[in-house]
PDB file of C-alpha atoms in Angstrom:
ATOM      1  CA  MET A   1       0.415 -16.593  24.411  1.00 31.00           C
ATOM      2  CA  ALA A   2       1.395 -19.743  26.293  1.00 33.00           C
ATOM      3  CA  ARG A   3       3.287 -19.417  29.525  1.00 32.00           C
ATOM      4  CA  VAL A   4       6.013 -21.562  29.006  1.00 31.00           C
ATOM      5  CA  PHE A   5       6.908 -18.597  26.970  1.00 34.00           C
ATOM      6  CA  GLN A   6       6.295 -16.045  29.079  1.00 39.00           C
ATOM      7  CA  LEU A   7       8.462 -14.483  31.570  1.00 38.00           C
ATOM      8  CA  PRO A   8       7.421 -13.310  34.990  1.00 40.00           C
ATOM      9  CA  VAL A   9       5.390 -10.179  34.878  1.00 39.00           C
ATOM     10  CA  THR A  10       6.513  -7.542  36.714  1.00 38.00           C
ATOM     11  CA  THR A  11       4.759  -3.912  37.690  1.00 34.00           C
ATOM     12  CA  GLY A  12       7.695  -1.893  38.051  1.00 36.00           C
ATOM     13  CA  ARG A  13      10.028  -0.920  35.181  1.00 34.00           C
ATOM     14  CA  THR A  14      13.665   0.877  34.380  1.00 34.00           C
ATOM     15  CA  ALA A  15      12.923   4.624  33.532  1.00 35.00           C
ATOM     16  CA  ILE A  16      13.498   5.497  29.821  1.00 34.00           C
ATOM     17  CA  ALA A  17      14.460   9.140  29.346  1.00 35.00           C
ATOM     18  CA  ALA A  18      11.434  10.857  27.374  1.00 37.00           C
ATOM     19  CA  PRO A  19      12.828  13.618  24.355  1.00 38.00           C
ATOM     20  CA  ALA A  20      12.495  17.090  24.627  1.00 36.00           C
ATOM     21  CA  VAL A  21       8.918  18.406  23.729  1.00 38.00           C
ATOM     22  CA  VAL A  22      10.352  20.871  20.474  1.00 36.00           C
ATOM     23  CA  GLY A  23       7.774  22.769  19.075  1.00 38.00           C
ATOM     24  CA  SER A  24       5.196  25.404  19.295  1.00 39.00           C
ATOM     25  CA  THR A  25       3.002  26.069  22.727  1.00 45.00           C
ATOM     26  CA  ASP A  26      -0.237  25.015  20.816  1.00 64.00           C
ATOM     27  CA  ARG A  27       0.938  21.324  20.075  1.00 67.00           C
ATOM     28  CA  PRO A  28      -1.227  18.842  20.435  1.00 78.00           C
ATOM     29  CA  ARG A  29      -1.365  17.355  24.050  1.00 90.00           C
ATOM     30  CA  PRO A  30       0.475  14.055  24.125  1.00 95.00           C
ATOM     31  CA  GLY A  31      -1.251  10.659  25.032  1.00 97.00           C
ATOM     32  CA  ILE A  32      -3.819   8.355  23.648  1.00 98.00           C
ATOM     33  CA  ALA A  33      -6.107  10.846  21.830  1.00 97.00           C
ATOM     34  CA  ALA A  34      -8.734   7.540  20.785  1.00 98.00           C
ATOM     35  CA  GLY A  35      -8.901   3.782  19.830  1.00 98.00           C
ATOM     36  CA  TYR A  36     -11.006   2.831  17.413  1.00 98.00           C
ATOM     37  CA  LEU A  37     -12.182  -0.809  16.386  1.00 98.00           C
ATOM     38  CA  ALA A  38     -10.800  -0.926  13.284  1.00 98.00           C
ATOM     39  CA  PRO A  39     -11.328  -4.168  11.128  1.00 97.00           C
ATOM     40  CA  HIS A  40      -9.489  -5.107   8.161  1.00 96.00           C
ATOM     41  CA  PRO A  41     -11.627  -7.567   5.690  1.00 95.00           C
ATOM     42  CA  PRO A  42      -9.773  -7.110   2.654  1.00 96.00           C
ATOM     43  CA  HIS A  43     -13.453  -6.515   0.623  1.00 97.00           C
ATOM     44  CA  LEU A  44     -13.626  -2.801   2.076  1.00 98.00           C
ATOM     45  CA  ILE A  45     -10.214  -1.480   0.284  1.00 98.00           C
ATOM     46  CA  TYR A  46     -11.621  -3.963  -3.014  1.00 98.00           C
ATOM     47  CA  ALA A  47     -14.708  -1.883  -2.811  1.00 98.00           C
ATOM     48  CA  GLU A  48     -12.871   1.244  -2.336  1.00 97.00           C
ATOM     49  CA  ASN A  49     -11.127   0.746  -5.468  1.00 98.00           C
ATOM     50  CA  PRO A  50      -7.698   2.905  -4.352  1.00 98.00           C
ATOM     51  CA  PRO A  51      -4.765   3.308  -6.657  1.00 98.00           C
ATOM     52  CA  GLN A  52      -2.584   0.895  -4.441  1.00 98.00           C
ATOM     53  CA  ASN A  53      -4.538  -1.841  -4.736  1.00 98.00           C
ATOM     54  CA  GLU A  54      -4.512  -3.703  -8.439  1.00 98.00           C
ATOM     55  CA  PRO A  55      -8.144  -4.916  -8.363  1.00 98.00           C
ATOM     56  CA  ARG A  56     -11.111  -2.730  -9.586  1.00 98.00           C
ATOM     57  CA  SER A  57     -14.986  -3.213  -8.094  1.00 97.00           C
ATOM     58  CA  THR A  58     -18.414  -2.250  -8.182  1.00 97.00           C
ATOM     59  CA  GLY A  59     -18.870  -1.140  -4.847  1.00 97.00           C
ATOM     60  CA  GLY A  60     -20.053  -2.799  -1.735  1.00 97.00           C
ATOM     61  CA  TRP A  61     -20.424  -3.108   1.910  1.00 97.00           C
ATOM     62  CA  GLU A  62     -21.163   0.527   1.977  1.00 98.00           C
ATOM     63  CA  VAL A  63     -22.319   0.906   5.638  1.00 97.00           C
ATOM     64  CA  LEU A  64     -18.885  -0.214   6.939  1.00 98.00           C
ATOM     65  CA  ARG A  65     -17.076   2.200   4.397  1.00 98.00           C
ATOM     66  CA  TRP A  66     -19.226   4.979   5.449  1.00 98.00           C
ATOM     67  CA  ALA A  67     -18.462   4.248   9.356  1.00 98.00           C
ATOM     68  CA  TYR A  68     -14.700   4.352   8.183  1.00 98.00           C
ATOM     69  CA  ALA A  69     -15.341   7.726   6.318  1.00 98.00           C
ATOM     70  CA  GLU A  70     -16.869   9.115   9.683  1.00 98.00           C
ATOM     71  CA  LEU A  71     -13.564   7.586  11.480  1.00 98.00           C
ATOM     72  CA  ARG A  72     -11.069   9.267   8.653  1.00 98.00           C
ATOM     73  CA  ARG A  73     -13.045  12.930   9.669  1.00 98.00           C
ATOM     74  CA  ARG A  74     -12.690  11.892  13.346  1.00 98.00           C
ATOM     75  CA  LEU A  75      -8.762  11.678  12.622  1.00 98.00           C
ATOM     76  CA  THR A  76      -8.485  14.519  10.838  1.00 97.00           C
ATOM     77  CA  ARG A  77      -9.532  16.844  13.875  1.00 95.00           C
ATOM     78  CA  LEU A  78      -7.370  14.163  16.515  1.00 96.00           C
ATOM     79  CA  ARG A  79      -4.152  15.195  14.703  1.00 96.00           C
ATOM     80  CA  PRO A  80      -2.045  12.331  16.228  1.00 98.00           C
ATOM     81  CA  ASP A  81       1.696  12.060  15.762  1.00 97.00           C
ATOM     82  CA  VAL A  82       1.145   8.385  15.311  1.00 98.00           C
ATOM     83  CA  LEU A  83      -1.106   5.512  14.361  1.00 98.00           C
ATOM     84  CA  VAL A  84      -1.035   2.288  16.403  1.00 98.00           C
ATOM     85  CA  VAL A  85      -1.671  -0.936  14.841  1.00 98.00           C
ATOM     86  CA  HIS A  86      -2.638  -4.320  16.675  1.00 97.00           C
ATOM     87  CA  ALA A  87      -3.384  -6.692  13.785  1.00 94.00           C
ATOM     88  CA  PRO A  88      -4.142 -10.610  14.165  1.00 92.00           C
ATOM     89  CA  HIS A  89      -2.557 -11.758  10.913  1.00 92.00           C
ATOM     90  CA  TRP A  90       1.119 -11.399  11.499  1.00 93.00           C
ATOM     91  CA  ILE A  91       1.349 -13.816  13.153  1.00 90.00           C
ATOM     92  CA  THR A  92       4.366 -14.974  15.597  1.00 91.00           C
ATOM     93  CA  MET A  93       4.478 -18.070  17.301  1.00 87.00           C
ATOM     94  CA  VAL A  94       7.132 -16.820  19.849  1.00 89.00           C
ATOM     95  CA  GLY A  95       6.353 -13.186  21.639  1.00 92.00           C
ATOM     96  CA  HIS A  96       5.450 -10.072  20.533  1.00 95.00           C
ATOM     97  CA  HIS A  97       7.187  -8.239  17.748  1.00 97.00           C
ATOM     98  CA  VAL A  98       7.083  -4.658  16.853  1.00 98.00           C
ATOM     99  CA  ASN A  99       8.136  -3.662  13.505  1.00 98.00           C
ATOM    100  CA  CYS A 100      11.109  -1.468  13.472  1.00 98.00           C
ATOM    101  CA  VAL A 101      12.133  -0.986  10.061  1.00 98.00           C
ATOM    102  CA  PRO A 102      11.844   2.726   8.849  1.00 98.00           C
ATOM    103  CA  ASN A 103      10.280   2.678   5.501  1.00 97.00           C
ATOM    104  CA  PRO A 104       8.442  -1.085   4.896  1.00 97.00           C
ATOM    105  CA  ARG A 105       7.300  -0.866   1.457  1.00 96.00           C
ATOM    106  CA  GLY A 106       6.306  -3.543  -1.149  1.00 96.00           C
ATOM    107  CA  VAL A 107       3.425  -5.260  -2.667  1.00 96.00           C
ATOM    108  CA  SER A 108       0.787  -7.635  -0.046  1.00 95.00           C
ATOM    109  CA  VAL A 109      -1.174 -10.404  -1.219  1.00 95.00           C
ATOM    110  CA  GLU A 110      -4.418 -11.516   0.761  1.00 93.00           C
ATOM    111  CA  PRO A 111      -3.674 -15.216   0.429  1.00 91.00           C
ATOM    112  CA  ILE A 112      -7.642 -16.014   0.291  1.00 91.00           C
ATOM    113  CA  PHE A 113      -8.890 -12.914  -1.454  1.00 94.00           C
ATOM    114  CA  PRO A 114      -5.912 -12.499  -4.166  1.00 95.00           C
ATOM    115  CA  HIS A 115      -8.287 -11.486  -6.702  1.00 96.00           C
ATOM    116  CA  LEU A 116      -9.777  -8.995  -4.398  1.00 97.00           C
ATOM    117  CA  PHE A 117      -6.269  -7.389  -2.315  1.00 97.00           C
ATOM    118  CA  ARG A 118      -2.601  -7.144  -4.123  1.00 97.00           C
ATOM    119  CA  TYR A 119      -1.843  -3.696  -2.657  1.00 98.00           C
ATOM    120  CA  HIS A 120       1.023  -1.715  -3.088  1.00 98.00           C
ATOM    121  CA  TYR A 121       2.200  -0.495   0.575  1.00 97.00           C
ATOM    122  CA  ASN A 122       4.620   2.407   1.520  1.00 97.00           C
ATOM    123  CA  MET A 123       4.234   3.262   4.904  1.00 97.00           C
ATOM    124  CA  THR A 124       6.878   5.301   7.383  1.00 98.00           C
ATOM    125  CA  THR A 125       7.488   3.440  10.934  1.00 98.00           C
ATOM    126  CA  ASP A 126       7.707   5.626  13.908  1.00 98.00           C
ATOM    127  CA  VAL A 127      10.930   3.618  14.793  1.00 98.00           C
ATOM    128  CA  GLU A 128      11.305   6.044  18.226  1.00 98.00           C
ATOM    129  CA  LEU A 129       8.544   4.853  19.324  1.00 98.00           C
ATOM    130  CA  ALA A 130       8.022   1.497  18.121  1.00 98.00           C
ATOM    131  CA  GLU A 131      11.527   0.539  20.329  1.00 98.00           C
ATOM    132  CA  THR A 132      10.204   2.140  23.061  1.00 98.00           C
ATOM    133  CA  ILE A 133       7.016  -0.044  23.085  1.00 98.00           C
ATOM    134  CA  ALA A 134       9.282  -3.178  22.523  1.00 98.00           C
ATOM    135  CA  ASP A 135      11.443  -2.149  25.344  1.00 98.00           C
ATOM    136  CA  CYS A 136       8.005  -1.382  27.784  1.00 98.00           C
ATOM    137  CA  ALA A 137       6.846  -4.920  26.920  1.00 97.00           C
ATOM    138  CA  ALA A 138      10.176  -6.752  27.316  1.00 98.00           C
ATOM    139  CA  GLU A 139      10.478  -4.689  30.770  1.00 98.00           C
ATOM    140  CA  ALA A 140       6.850  -6.067  31.899  1.00 97.00           C
ATOM    141  CA  GLY A 141       7.949  -9.554  31.444  1.00 96.00           C
ATOM    142  CA  LEU A 142       6.573 -10.144  27.902  1.00 95.00           C
ATOM    143  CA  VAL A 143       8.751 -12.070  25.386  1.00 95.00           C
ATOM    144  CA  THR A 144       9.455  -9.363  22.441  1.00 96.00           C
ATOM    145  CA  SER A 145      11.456  -8.702  19.738  1.00 96.00           C
ATOM    146  CA  LYS A 146      12.396  -5.691  17.532  1.00 98.00           C
ATOM    147  CA  LEU A 147      12.040  -6.454  13.740  1.00 97.00           C
ATOM    148  CA  ARG A 148      14.446  -4.803  11.447  1.00 97.00           C
ATOM    149  CA  GLU A 149      14.330  -7.456   8.351  1.00 93.00           C
ATOM    150  CA  PRO A 150      14.059  -4.511   5.681  1.00 89.00           C
ATOM    151  CA  GLY A 151      12.560  -6.968   3.089  1.00 89.00           C
ATOM    152  CA  VAL A 152       9.760  -7.533   5.878  1.00 91.00           C
ATOM    153  CA  ARG A 153       6.045  -8.189   3.639  1.00 92.00           C
ATOM    154  CA  VAL A 154       3.401  -6.450   5.811  1.00 96.00           C
ATOM    155  CA  ASP A 155       0.094  -8.364   5.993  1.00 95.00           C
ATOM    156  CA  TYR A 156      -2.879  -7.451   5.061  1.00 95.00           C
ATOM    157  CA  ALA A 157      -4.520  -6.694   8.241  1.00 95.00           C
ATOM    158  CA  THR A 158      -2.167  -4.549   9.603  1.00 97.00           C
ATOM    159  CA  ILE A 159      -2.428  -2.612   5.881  1.00 97.00           C
ATOM    160  CA  GLY A 160      -6.111  -2.552   5.600  1.00 97.00           C
ATOM    161  CA  ALA A 161      -6.571  -1.317   9.060  1.00 98.00           C
ATOM    162  CA  LEU A 162      -4.058   1.788   8.431  1.00 98.00           C
ATOM    163  CA  HIS A 163      -5.276   2.095   4.710  1.00 98.00           C
ATOM    164  CA  LEU A 164      -8.962   2.269   5.566  1.00 98.00           C
ATOM    165  CA  ALA A 165      -7.999   4.652   8.933  1.00 98.00           C
ATOM    166  CA  ASN A 166      -5.743   6.879   6.658  1.00 98.00           C
ATOM    167  CA  PRO A 167      -5.802   6.495   2.812  1.00 98.00           C
ATOM    168  CA  SER A 168      -3.082   9.137   2.603  1.00 97.00           C
ATOM    169  CA  TRP A 169      -0.682   7.829   4.854  1.00 98.00           C
ATOM    170  CA  ASP A 170       0.862  10.606   5.928  1.00 97.00           C
ATOM    171  CA  ILE A 171       0.505  10.036   9.518  1.00 98.00           C
ATOM    172  CA  PRO A 172       3.925   7.400  10.925  1.00 98.00           C
ATOM    173  CA  VAL A 173       2.712   4.231  12.402  1.00 98.00           C
ATOM    174  CA  VAL A 174       3.728   1.492  14.392  1.00 98.00           C
ATOM    175  CA  SER A 175       2.634  -2.092  13.938  1.00 98.00           C
ATOM    176  CA  LEU A 176       2.462  -5.160  16.653  1.00 98.00           C
ATOM    177  CA  SER A 177       2.463  -8.487  15.951  1.00 96.00           C
ATOM    178  CA  ALA A 178      -0.101 -11.300  17.149  1.00 93.00           C
ATOM    179  CA  ASN A 179       1.169 -13.830  19.256  1.00 88.00           C
ATOM    180  CA  ASN A 180      -1.246 -16.581  18.258  1.00 71.00           C
ATOM    181  CA  ASN A 181      -0.835 -19.256  21.021  1.00 63.00           C
ATOM    182  CA  PRO A 182      -4.013 -18.845  22.203  1.00 54.00           C
ATOM    183  CA  TYR A 183      -5.525 -20.668  18.903  1.00 58.00           C
ATOM    184  CA  PHE A 184      -3.204 -23.449  20.011  1.00 59.00           C
ATOM    185  CA  TYR A 185      -3.005 -23.411  23.667  1.00 57.00           C
ATOM    186  CA  ALA A 186      -6.269 -24.283  25.865  1.00 44.00           C
ATOM    187  CA  GLU A 187      -5.084 -22.409  28.713  1.00 44.00           C
ATOM    188  CA  ALA A 188      -3.703 -19.437  27.631  1.00 52.00           C
ATOM    189  CA  ALA A 189      -5.795 -16.293  28.224  1.00 68.00           C
ATOM    190  CA  LEU A 190      -5.806 -12.491  27.044  1.00 88.00           C
ATOM    191  CA  ASP A 191      -4.192 -11.384  30.168  1.00 89.00           C
ATOM    192  CA  GLU A 192      -1.030 -10.720  28.425  1.00 91.00           C
ATOM    193  CA  MET A 193      -2.654  -8.649  26.177  1.00 94.00           C
ATOM    194  CA  GLU A 194      -3.542  -5.755  28.910  1.00 95.00           C
ATOM    195  CA  VAL A 195       0.375  -5.894  29.843  1.00 96.00           C
ATOM    196  CA  LEU A 196       1.169  -5.167  26.047  1.00 97.00           C
ATOM    197  CA  GLY A 197      -1.869  -2.363  26.269  1.00 98.00           C
ATOM    198  CA  ALA A 198      -0.755  -1.301  29.308  1.00 98.00           C
ATOM    199  CA  ALA A 199       3.594  -1.038  27.962  1.00 98.00           C
ATOM    200  CA  THR A 200       1.830   0.368  24.802  1.00 98.00           C
ATOM    201  CA  ARG A 201       0.452   3.322  26.877  1.00 98.00           C
ATOM    202  CA  ARG A 202       3.567   3.858  28.863  1.00 98.00           C
ATOM    203  CA  ALA A 203       5.622   3.933  25.788  1.00 98.00           C
ATOM    204  CA  ILE A 204       3.326   6.713  24.230  1.00 98.00           C
ATOM    205  CA  GLU A 205       3.617   8.878  27.337  1.00 97.00           C
ATOM    206  CA  THR A 206       7.371   8.203  27.286  1.00 97.00           C
ATOM    207  CA  THR A 207       8.064   9.453  24.046  1.00 98.00           C
ATOM    208  CA  GLY A 208       5.470  12.561  24.662  1.00 97.00           C
ATOM    209  CA  ARG A 209       3.587  11.180  21.578  1.00 98.00           C
ATOM    210  CA  ARG A 210       0.022  12.167  20.579  1.00 98.00           C
ATOM    211  CA  ALA A 211      -1.535   8.766  19.416  1.00 98.00           C
ATOM    212  CA  VAL A 212      -4.630   7.104  17.572  1.00 98.00           C
ATOM    213  CA  LEU A 213      -4.957   3.253  18.369  1.00 98.00           C
ATOM    214  CA  LEU A 214      -6.487   0.560  15.855  1.00 98.00           C
ATOM    215  CA  ALA A 215      -7.573  -3.168  16.831  1.00 98.00           C
ATOM    216  CA  SER A 216      -7.768  -4.587  13.734  1.00 96.00           C
ATOM    217  CA  ASN A 217     -10.492  -7.256  14.778  1.00 93.00           C
ATOM    218  CA  SER A 218     -13.436  -8.597  13.109  1.00 95.00           C
ATOM    219  CA  LEU A 219     -16.337  -9.934  15.801  1.00 96.00           C
ATOM    220  CA  SER A 220     -17.893 -13.208  14.918  1.00 96.00           C
ATOM    221  CA  HIS A 221     -16.027 -14.919  12.362  1.00 93.00           C
ATOM    222  CA  LEU A 222     -17.417 -17.774  10.945  1.00 92.00           C
ATOM    223  CA  HIS A 223     -18.125 -17.695   7.195  1.00 89.00           C
ATOM    224  CA  TRP A 224     -19.150 -18.657   3.474  1.00 87.00           C
ATOM    225  CA  ASP A 225     -16.472 -20.966   1.963  1.00 87.00           C
ATOM    226  CA  VAL A 226     -18.068 -20.598  -1.781  1.00 87.00           C
ATOM    227  CA  GLU A 227     -17.853 -16.819  -2.970  1.00 87.00           C
ATOM    228  CA  ALA A 228     -20.497 -15.335  -4.839  1.00 89.00           C
ATOM    229  CA  ASP A 229     -19.203 -14.843  -8.830  1.00 92.00           C
ATOM    230  CA  LEU A 230     -19.488 -11.185  -7.986  1.00 95.00           C
ATOM    231  CA  PRO A 231     -17.897 -10.670  -5.410  1.00 95.00           C
ATOM    232  CA  GLU A 232     -19.719  -7.325  -4.216  1.00 96.00           C
ATOM    233  CA  ASP A 233     -23.074  -9.061  -5.061  1.00 96.00           C
ATOM    234  CA  MET A 234     -24.621  -7.667  -1.302  1.00 96.00           C
ATOM    235  CA  SER A 235     -27.818  -9.716  -2.104  1.00 95.00           C
ATOM    236  CA  ARG A 236     -25.655 -12.421  -0.917  1.00 93.00           C
ATOM    237  CA  GLU A 237     -24.929 -10.543   1.989  1.00 94.00           C
ATOM    238  CA  HIS A 238     -25.779 -11.396   5.631  1.00 94.00           C
ATOM    239  CA  PRO A 239     -24.973 -12.622   8.955  1.00 94.00           C
ATOM    240  CA  PHE A 240     -23.469 -16.740   8.543  1.00 95.00           C
ATOM    241  CA  SER A 241     -26.507 -17.114  11.280  1.00 96.00           C
ATOM    242  CA  HIS A 242     -29.007 -15.571  13.528  1.00 97.00           C
ATOM    243  CA  HIS A 243     -27.006 -17.016  16.757  1.00 96.00           C
ATOM    244  CA  GLN A 244     -23.743 -14.928  15.671  1.00 96.00           C
ATOM    245  CA  TYR A 245     -25.672 -12.110  14.752  1.00 97.00           C
ATOM    246  CA  GLN A 246     -27.624 -11.944  18.427  1.00 98.00           C
ATOM    247  CA  TRP A 247     -23.952 -12.297  20.347  1.00 98.00           C
ATOM    248  CA  ASP A 248     -22.606  -9.467  18.134  1.00 98.00           C
ATOM    249  CA  ILE A 249     -25.130  -7.058  19.269  1.00 98.00           C
ATOM    250  CA  ARG A 250     -24.749  -8.259  22.841  1.00 98.00           C
ATOM    251  CA  LEU A 251     -21.136  -7.337  22.727  1.00 97.00           C
ATOM    252  CA  LEU A 252     -22.057  -4.020  21.167  1.00 98.00           C
ATOM    253  CA  ASP A 253     -24.936  -3.525  23.125  1.00 97.00           C
ATOM    254  CA  LEU A 254     -22.308  -3.523  26.459  1.00 97.00           C
ATOM    255  CA  VAL A 255     -19.612  -1.749  23.883  1.00 97.00           C
ATOM    256  CA  ARG A 256     -22.702   1.530  23.584  1.00 97.00           C
ATOM    257  CA  THR A 257     -23.257   1.571  27.222  1.00 95.00           C
ATOM    258  CA  GLY A 258     -19.837   1.271  28.928  1.00 88.00           C
ATOM    259  CA  PRO A 259     -17.722   0.504  30.895  1.00 94.00           C
ATOM    260  CA  THR A 260     -14.846  -0.783  28.861  1.00 94.00           C
ATOM    261  CA  ARG A 261     -13.787  -3.537  31.434  1.00 93.00           C
ATOM    262  CA  ALA A 262     -17.474  -4.713  31.461  1.00 94.00           C
ATOM    263  CA  VAL A 263     -16.798  -5.170  27.262  1.00 95.00           C
ATOM    264  CA  ALA A 264     -13.603  -7.177  28.202  1.00 92.00           C
ATOM    265  CA  ASP A 265     -15.321  -9.275  30.679  1.00 92.00           C
ATOM    266  CA  PHE A 266     -17.791 -10.219  27.974  1.00 95.00           C
ATOM    267  CA  VAL A 267     -15.407 -11.073  25.242  1.00 94.00           C
ATOM    268  CA  PRO A 268     -14.301 -14.695  26.374  1.00 92.00           C
ATOM    269  CA  GLN A 269     -17.760 -15.617  26.372  1.00 94.00           C
ATOM    270  CA  HIS A 270     -18.255 -13.688  22.823  1.00 95.00           C
ATOM    271  CA  ILE A 271     -15.144 -15.721  21.427  1.00 93.00           C
ATOM    272  CA  ALA A 272     -16.667 -19.242  22.789  1.00 92.00           C
ATOM    273  CA  GLN A 273     -19.718 -18.753  20.938  1.00 95.00           C
ATOM    274  CA  THR A 274     -18.970 -16.813  17.898  1.00 94.00           C
ATOM    275  CA  ALA A 275     -15.121 -17.843  17.080  1.00 92.00           C
ATOM    276  CA  SER A 276     -14.261 -14.297  17.168  1.00 92.00           C
ATOM    277  CA  GLU A 277     -11.261 -12.485  15.399  1.00 92.00           C
ATOM    278  CA  THR A 278     -11.123 -10.975  19.054  1.00 93.00           C
ATOM    279  CA  LYS A 279      -9.555 -13.846  20.252  1.00 91.00           C
ATOM    280  CA  ALA A 280      -5.804 -12.798  18.492  1.00 91.00           C
ATOM    281  CA  GLY A 281      -6.472  -9.768  21.444  1.00 92.00           C
ATOM    282  CA  SER A 282      -6.280  -6.677  19.286  1.00 95.00           C
ATOM    283  CA  LEU A 283      -9.416  -5.365  21.095  1.00 96.00           C
ATOM    284  CA  THR A 284      -8.129  -6.254  24.933  1.00 95.00           C
ATOM    285  CA  TRP A 285      -4.971  -4.552  23.853  1.00 96.00           C
ATOM    286  CA  LEU A 286      -6.654  -1.383  22.869  1.00 97.00           C
ATOM    287  CA  LEU A 287      -9.106  -1.276  26.296  1.00 97.00           C
ATOM    288  CA  ALA A 288      -5.882  -1.927  27.993  1.00 97.00           C
ATOM    289  CA  ALA A 289      -3.907   0.795  26.457  1.00 98.00           C
ATOM    290  CA  LEU A 290      -7.072   3.365  27.274  1.00 97.00           C
ATOM    291  CA  ASP A 291      -6.683   2.231  31.162  1.00 96.00           C
ATOM    292  CA  TRP A 292     -10.083   1.009  30.790  1.00 95.00           C
ATOM    293  CA  PRO A 293     -12.147   4.271  30.830  1.00 93.00           C
ATOM    294  CA  ALA A 294     -15.598   4.108  31.948  1.00 94.00           C
ATOM    295  CA  ILE A 295     -17.072   5.719  29.298  1.00 94.00           C
ATOM    296  CA  PRO A 296     -19.492   3.886  26.062  1.00 96.00           C
ATOM    297  CA  GLY A 297     -17.953   3.524  22.904  1.00 97.00           C
ATOM    298  CA  ASP A 298     -19.250   5.063  19.783  1.00 98.00           C
ATOM    299  CA  VAL A 299     -20.435   2.327  17.235  1.00 98.00           C
ATOM    300  CA  LEU A 300     -19.893   3.985  13.782  1.00 98.00           C
ATOM    301  CA  GLY A 301     -21.301   1.102  11.943  1.00 98.00           C
ATOM    302  CA  TYR A 302     -21.802  -2.805  11.809  1.00 98.00           C
ATOM    303  CA  GLY A 303     -21.647  -4.656   8.939  1.00 97.00           C
ATOM    304  CA  THR A 304     -21.220  -8.387   7.441  1.00 97.00           C
ATOM    305  CA  ILE A 305     -18.413  -9.483   5.293  1.00 96.00           C
ATOM    306  CA  ILE A 306     -18.888 -12.954   3.767  1.00 94.00           C
ATOM    307  CA  GLY A 307     -20.790 -13.356   6.721  1.00 93.00           C
ATOM    308  CA  THR A 308     -18.687 -12.357   9.432  1.00 96.00           C
ATOM    309  CA  GLY A 309     -19.623  -9.559  11.751  1.00 97.00           C
ATOM    310  CA  ASN A 310     -17.460  -6.346  11.822  1.00 98.00           C
ATOM    311  CA  ALA A 311     -17.761  -3.178  13.790  1.00 98.00           C
ATOM    312  CA  VAL A 312     -16.337   0.539  13.535  1.00 98.00           C
ATOM    313  CA  VAL A 313     -16.160   1.694  17.456  1.00 98.00           C
ATOM    314  CA  GLU A 314     -14.175   4.607  18.634  1.00 98.00           C
ATOM    315  CA  TRP A 315     -13.593   5.069  22.317  1.00 98.00           C
ATOM    316  CA  VAL A 316     -12.381   8.806  23.371  1.00 97.00           C
ATOM    317  CA  PRO A 317     -10.601   8.980  26.566  1.00 95.00           C
ATOM    318  CA  GLU A 318     -12.420  11.738  28.951  1.00 89.00           C
ATOM    319  CA  GLU A 319      -9.535  14.269  28.477  1.00 89.00           C
ATOM    320  CA  PHE A 320      -9.492  14.183  25.052  1.00 90.00           C
ATOM    321  CA  SER A 321     -13.468  14.347  24.677  1.00 84.00           C
ATOM    322  CA  ASP A 322     -13.318  18.392  24.111  1.00 81.00           C
ATOM    323  CA  VAL A 323     -10.826  18.086  21.213  1.00 71.00           C
TER     324      VAL A 323
END
């Protein structure tokens, strides 16, 4: 976010009283149990043919869909209280917004691919955690807003990541906006997303939640401007260019070897070379919320969609690795 919209970032904060933990003694340990790079192209939901989505398909993009199937299997084992997602298509020009509406529901239509994505959504927000994230971010010096408009229309990137991770929608969610001033102000950087990630972690700890985080970013993001007659025709699917593919693999090689700080340091180069969607900050937010663990990520799958690079990746902090 441009510095003109940023308050001075502070390191301290006013303590927020944590609620008493109620439940059995075998309640799963609170904290961030895992983080996932969880790309959102509408083609993946289209190919799955869920009942919530009106268009019907004959399949396609199986490698990425199988990667999400493995993510879902692991998510079941993690038993989170809440899924927290940061997505690049809820664009807010001033500040970071947090959806605090208890039950957003409606129809979301992808504006470029309305023939692929007309999705009927009905989600439950963890309002206490949402408000606490906003409070912690504001205390850290970020311009923030608590969205309370009941008729809010949820963007397809938020829905895409949440559906592909948990199509039963039986886990409460919190969704965060992308302050996309980096697309308009060249001097802006990703450091603000680090502050938001740390604030997200503090809020999760304060409320005693067990959370899984979803960063809804694609990687390389140059793509075709003409679609095949049959969108799921996989004979037409390949990287936009060898250059983009090479840079995606360089990033994923760093992911697979760790530590996460090395990944974050490489992200600006990757953005410059590939117009990467990580410019919206979701991946940086995720790694900062995980507190930069010195661990490799587990790449569950990589594939292209209309030429863009997409990877499903898992990071599990060491204290949760025995789950």
